[in-house]
Short mmCIF file of C-alpha atoms and ligand atoms in Angstrom, two decimals:
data_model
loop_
_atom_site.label_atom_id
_atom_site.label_comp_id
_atom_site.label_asym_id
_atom_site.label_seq_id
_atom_site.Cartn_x
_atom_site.Cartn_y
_atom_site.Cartn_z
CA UNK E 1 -9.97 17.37 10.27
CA UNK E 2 -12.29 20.15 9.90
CA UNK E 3 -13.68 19.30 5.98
CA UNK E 4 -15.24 22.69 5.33
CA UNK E 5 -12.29 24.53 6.22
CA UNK E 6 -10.38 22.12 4.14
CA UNK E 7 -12.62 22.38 1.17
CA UNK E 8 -11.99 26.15 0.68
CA UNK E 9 -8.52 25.84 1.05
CA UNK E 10 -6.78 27.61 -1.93
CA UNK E 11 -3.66 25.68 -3.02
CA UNK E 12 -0.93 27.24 -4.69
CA UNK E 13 1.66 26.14 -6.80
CA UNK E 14 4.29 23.89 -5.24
CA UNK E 15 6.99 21.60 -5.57
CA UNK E 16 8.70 19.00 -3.76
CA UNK E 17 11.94 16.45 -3.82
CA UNK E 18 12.58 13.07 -2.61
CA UNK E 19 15.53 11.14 -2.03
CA UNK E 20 15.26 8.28 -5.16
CA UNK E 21 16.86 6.15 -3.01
CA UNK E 22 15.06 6.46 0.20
CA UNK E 23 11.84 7.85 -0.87
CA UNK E 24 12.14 10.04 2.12
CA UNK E 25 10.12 13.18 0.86
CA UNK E 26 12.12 16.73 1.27
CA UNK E 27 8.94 18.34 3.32
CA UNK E 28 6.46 16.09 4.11
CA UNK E 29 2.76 17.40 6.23
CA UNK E 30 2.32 13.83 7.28
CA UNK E 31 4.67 10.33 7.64
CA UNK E 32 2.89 7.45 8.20
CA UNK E 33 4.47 4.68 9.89
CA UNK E 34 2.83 0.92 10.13
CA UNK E 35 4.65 -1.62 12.69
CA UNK E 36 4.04 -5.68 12.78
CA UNK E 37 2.73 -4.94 15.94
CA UNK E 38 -0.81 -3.59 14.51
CA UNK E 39 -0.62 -5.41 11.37
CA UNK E 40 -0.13 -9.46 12.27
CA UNK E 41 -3.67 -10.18 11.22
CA UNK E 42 -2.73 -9.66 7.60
CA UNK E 43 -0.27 -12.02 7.32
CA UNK E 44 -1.65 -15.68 5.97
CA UNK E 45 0.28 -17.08 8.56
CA UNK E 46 -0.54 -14.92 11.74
CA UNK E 47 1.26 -17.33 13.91
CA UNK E 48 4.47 -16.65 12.07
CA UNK E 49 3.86 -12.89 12.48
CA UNK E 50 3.35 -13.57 16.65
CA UNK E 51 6.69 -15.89 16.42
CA UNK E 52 8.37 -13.11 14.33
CA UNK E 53 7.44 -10.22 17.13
CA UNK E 54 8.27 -12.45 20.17
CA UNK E 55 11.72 -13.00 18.26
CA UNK E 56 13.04 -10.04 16.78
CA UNK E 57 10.66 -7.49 17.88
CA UNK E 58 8.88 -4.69 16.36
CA UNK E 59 9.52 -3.73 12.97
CA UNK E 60 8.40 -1.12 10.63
CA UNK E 61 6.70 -2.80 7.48
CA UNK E 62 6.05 0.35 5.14
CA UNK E 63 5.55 3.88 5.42
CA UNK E 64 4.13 6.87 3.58
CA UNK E 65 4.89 10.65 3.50
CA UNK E 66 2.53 12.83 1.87
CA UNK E 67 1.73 16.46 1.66
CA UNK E 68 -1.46 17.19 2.80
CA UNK E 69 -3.99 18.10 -0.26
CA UNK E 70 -7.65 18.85 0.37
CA UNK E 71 -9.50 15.66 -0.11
CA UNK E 72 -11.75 17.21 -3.03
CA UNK E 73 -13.09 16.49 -6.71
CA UNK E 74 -10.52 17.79 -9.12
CA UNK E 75 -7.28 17.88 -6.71
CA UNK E 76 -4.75 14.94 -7.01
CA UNK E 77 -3.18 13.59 -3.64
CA UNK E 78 0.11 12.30 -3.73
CA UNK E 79 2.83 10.56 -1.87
CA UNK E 80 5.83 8.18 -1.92
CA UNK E 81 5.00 4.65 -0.30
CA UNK E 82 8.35 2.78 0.96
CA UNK E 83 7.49 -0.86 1.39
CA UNK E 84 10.33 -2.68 3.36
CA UNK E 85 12.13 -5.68 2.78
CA UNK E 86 11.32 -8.95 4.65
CA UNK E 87 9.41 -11.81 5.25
CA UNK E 88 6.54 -13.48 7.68
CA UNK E 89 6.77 -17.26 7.23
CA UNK E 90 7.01 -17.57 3.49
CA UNK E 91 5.13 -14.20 2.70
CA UNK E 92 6.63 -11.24 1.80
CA UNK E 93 6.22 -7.51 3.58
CA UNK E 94 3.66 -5.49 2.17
CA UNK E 95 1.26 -2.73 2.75
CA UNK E 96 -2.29 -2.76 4.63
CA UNK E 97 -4.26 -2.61 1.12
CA UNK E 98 -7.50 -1.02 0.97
CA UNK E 99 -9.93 -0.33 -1.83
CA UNK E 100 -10.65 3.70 -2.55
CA UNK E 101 -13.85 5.29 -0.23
CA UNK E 102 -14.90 6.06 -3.47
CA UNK E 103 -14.68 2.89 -5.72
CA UNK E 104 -15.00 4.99 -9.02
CA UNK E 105 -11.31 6.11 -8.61
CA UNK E 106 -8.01 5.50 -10.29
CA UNK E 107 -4.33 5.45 -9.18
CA UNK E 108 -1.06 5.60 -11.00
CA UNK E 109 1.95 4.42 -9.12
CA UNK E 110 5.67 4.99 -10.56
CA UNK E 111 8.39 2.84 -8.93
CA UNK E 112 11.41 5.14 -8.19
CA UNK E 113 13.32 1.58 -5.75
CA UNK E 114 13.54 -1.76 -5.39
CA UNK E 115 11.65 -4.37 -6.89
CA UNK E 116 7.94 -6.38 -5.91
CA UNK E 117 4.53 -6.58 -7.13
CA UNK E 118 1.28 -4.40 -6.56
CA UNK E 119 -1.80 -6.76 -6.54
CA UNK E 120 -5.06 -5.75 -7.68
CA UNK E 121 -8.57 -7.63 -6.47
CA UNK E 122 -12.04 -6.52 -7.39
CA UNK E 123 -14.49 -7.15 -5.00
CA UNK E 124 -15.80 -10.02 -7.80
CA UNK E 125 -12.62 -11.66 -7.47
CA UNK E 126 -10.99 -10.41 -10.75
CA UNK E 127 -7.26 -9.61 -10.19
CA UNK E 128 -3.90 -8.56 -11.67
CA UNK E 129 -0.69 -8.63 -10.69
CA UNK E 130 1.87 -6.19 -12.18
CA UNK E 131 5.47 -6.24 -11.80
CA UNK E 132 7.05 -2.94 -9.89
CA UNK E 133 10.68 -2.22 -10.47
CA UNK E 134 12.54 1.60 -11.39
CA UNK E 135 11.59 2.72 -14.13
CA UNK E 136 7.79 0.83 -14.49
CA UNK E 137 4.50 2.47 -13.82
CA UNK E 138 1.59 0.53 -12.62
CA UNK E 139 -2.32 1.89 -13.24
CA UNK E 140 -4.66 0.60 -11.00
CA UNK E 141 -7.88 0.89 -12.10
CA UNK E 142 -10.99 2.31 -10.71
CA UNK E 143 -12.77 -0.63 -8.18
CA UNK E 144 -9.60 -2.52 -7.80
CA UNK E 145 -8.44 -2.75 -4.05
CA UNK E 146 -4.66 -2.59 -4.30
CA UNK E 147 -1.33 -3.82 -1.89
CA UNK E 148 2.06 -3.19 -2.54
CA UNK E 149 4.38 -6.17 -1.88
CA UNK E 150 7.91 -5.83 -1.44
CA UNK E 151 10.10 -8.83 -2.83
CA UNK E 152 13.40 -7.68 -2.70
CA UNK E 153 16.36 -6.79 -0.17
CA UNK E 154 16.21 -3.14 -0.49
CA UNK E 155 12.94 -0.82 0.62
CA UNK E 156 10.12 -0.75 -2.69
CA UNK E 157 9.40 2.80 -2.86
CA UNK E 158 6.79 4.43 -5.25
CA UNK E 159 5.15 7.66 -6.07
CA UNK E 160 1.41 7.15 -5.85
CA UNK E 161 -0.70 9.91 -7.45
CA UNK E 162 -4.99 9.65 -6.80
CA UNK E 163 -7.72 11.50 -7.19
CA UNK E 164 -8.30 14.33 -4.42
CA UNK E 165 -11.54 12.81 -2.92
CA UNK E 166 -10.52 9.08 -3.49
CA UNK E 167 -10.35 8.09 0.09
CA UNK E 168 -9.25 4.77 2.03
CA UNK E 169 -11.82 1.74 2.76
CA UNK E 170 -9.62 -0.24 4.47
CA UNK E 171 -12.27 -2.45 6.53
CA UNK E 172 -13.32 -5.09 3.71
CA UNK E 173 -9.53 -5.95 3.41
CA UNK E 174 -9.27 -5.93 6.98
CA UNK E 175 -11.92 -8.73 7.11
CA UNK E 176 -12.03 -10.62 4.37
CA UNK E 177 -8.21 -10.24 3.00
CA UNK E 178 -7.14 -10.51 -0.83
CA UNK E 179 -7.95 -13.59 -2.60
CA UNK E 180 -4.15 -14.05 -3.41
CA UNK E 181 -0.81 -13.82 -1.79
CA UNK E 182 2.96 -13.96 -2.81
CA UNK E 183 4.88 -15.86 -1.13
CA UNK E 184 8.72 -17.19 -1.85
CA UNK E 185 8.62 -20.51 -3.22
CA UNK E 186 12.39 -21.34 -4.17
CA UNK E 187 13.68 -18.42 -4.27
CA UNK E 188 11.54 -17.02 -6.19
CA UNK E 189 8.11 -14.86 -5.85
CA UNK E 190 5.11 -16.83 -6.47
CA UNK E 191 1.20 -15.79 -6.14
CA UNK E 192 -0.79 -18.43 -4.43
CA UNK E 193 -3.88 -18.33 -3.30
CA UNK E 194 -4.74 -17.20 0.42
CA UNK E 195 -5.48 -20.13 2.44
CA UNK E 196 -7.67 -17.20 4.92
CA UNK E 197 -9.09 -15.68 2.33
CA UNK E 198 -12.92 -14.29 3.77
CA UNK E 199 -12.11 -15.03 7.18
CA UNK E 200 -8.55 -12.70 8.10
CA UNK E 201 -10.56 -10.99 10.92
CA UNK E 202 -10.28 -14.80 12.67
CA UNK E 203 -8.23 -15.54 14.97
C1 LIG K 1 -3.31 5.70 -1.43
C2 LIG K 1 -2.21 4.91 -2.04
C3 LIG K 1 -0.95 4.72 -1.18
C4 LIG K 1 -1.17 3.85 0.06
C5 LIG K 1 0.15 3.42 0.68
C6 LIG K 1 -0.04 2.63 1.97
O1 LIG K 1 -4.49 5.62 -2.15
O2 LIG K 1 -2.69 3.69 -2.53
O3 LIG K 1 -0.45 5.94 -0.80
O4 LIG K 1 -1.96 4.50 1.00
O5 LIG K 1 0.84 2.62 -0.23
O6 LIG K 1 -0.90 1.54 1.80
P1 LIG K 1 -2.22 1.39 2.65
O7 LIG K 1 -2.92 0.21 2.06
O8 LIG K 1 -1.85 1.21 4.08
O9 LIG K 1 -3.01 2.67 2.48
ZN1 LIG K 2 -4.98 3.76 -3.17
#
């Protein structure tokens, strides 16, 4: 992407739709699709995840569509994230995670379907965990790295709104992981902590 170019760009007043119940956006510039495929490492259990592919195949874990905003200071990007349902092992389906490019950033998410959890971690270890269901807005502060985790049968979809120049570091998740997972435990979600926590990049 050619940033000056995009910098200059002039945008004008729009609107958009989405399907509440799909979260498929009306007129998306970009869908992003993540498959178990790329993604095993993430899992706690990444020998469940292998078993799971070798089983049943691929399967798509979340997915985003956006419109495409210039990535400066003072525009707000937004998108709907659709988390599926499911489950590796014990732990539930949920998105990559990553902390913004630029930590000093904020993000609102309003859950339009289904039901789950977005986890927050600061890189010191502080973390919340707020419930996401229709209806319920979540704010995750500025320096939290953030995951949405689906813990229902139907697809968790959200509106995420962020600053324009935010940006995605996803590579200390990818490494290190989040300190804490949720995982069914009787039925029921519970938040545990992750048994490869520091050390996800292992094999
Ligand atoms: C972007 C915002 C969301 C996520 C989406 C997918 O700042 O938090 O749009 O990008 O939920 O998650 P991830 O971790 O793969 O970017
Ligand atoms: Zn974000």
């Amino acid at each position: 992407m050619n940033l000056e170019i995009e910098n200059n760009t002039i945008v004008k007043p729009f609107s958009v739709g989405w399907a509440q119940t799909d979260g498929i956006m009306d007129d998306p510039d970009n869908h992003v699709e993540r498959y178990l495929s790329k993604l095993t490492n993430m899992f706690a259990d990444s020998d469940a995840a292998a078993a799971y592919l070798e089983e049943k195949g691929d399967v798509l874990l979340y997915e985003v569509y956006e419109k495409s905003i210039p990535r400066r200071d003072g525009e707000l990007q937004f998108c709907t994230s659709i988390t599926h349902p499911g489950k590796i092992g014990n732990e539930y389906f949920m998105t990559k995670g990553h902390f913004h490019a630029r930590r000093d950033t904020a993000e609102v998410y309003y859950c339009l379907n289904g039901s789950g959890f977005m986890l927050m971690e600061k890189e010191n270890g502080e973390h919340g965990l707020e419930k996401m269901y229709p209806g319920r807005a979540v704010y995750v502060p500025a320096y939290y790295a953030h995951r949405s985790i689906c813990t229902g049968n139907v697809p968790l979809i959200s509106l995420a709104v962020y600053p324009g120049d935010a940006g995605h570091d996803y590579g200390s998740i990818e490494s290190g992981g989040f300190k804490h997972i949720v995982v069914e435990k009787n039925g029921k979600p519970e938040v545990i902590e992750n048994p490869r926590y520091g050390r996800m990049a292992d094999n």
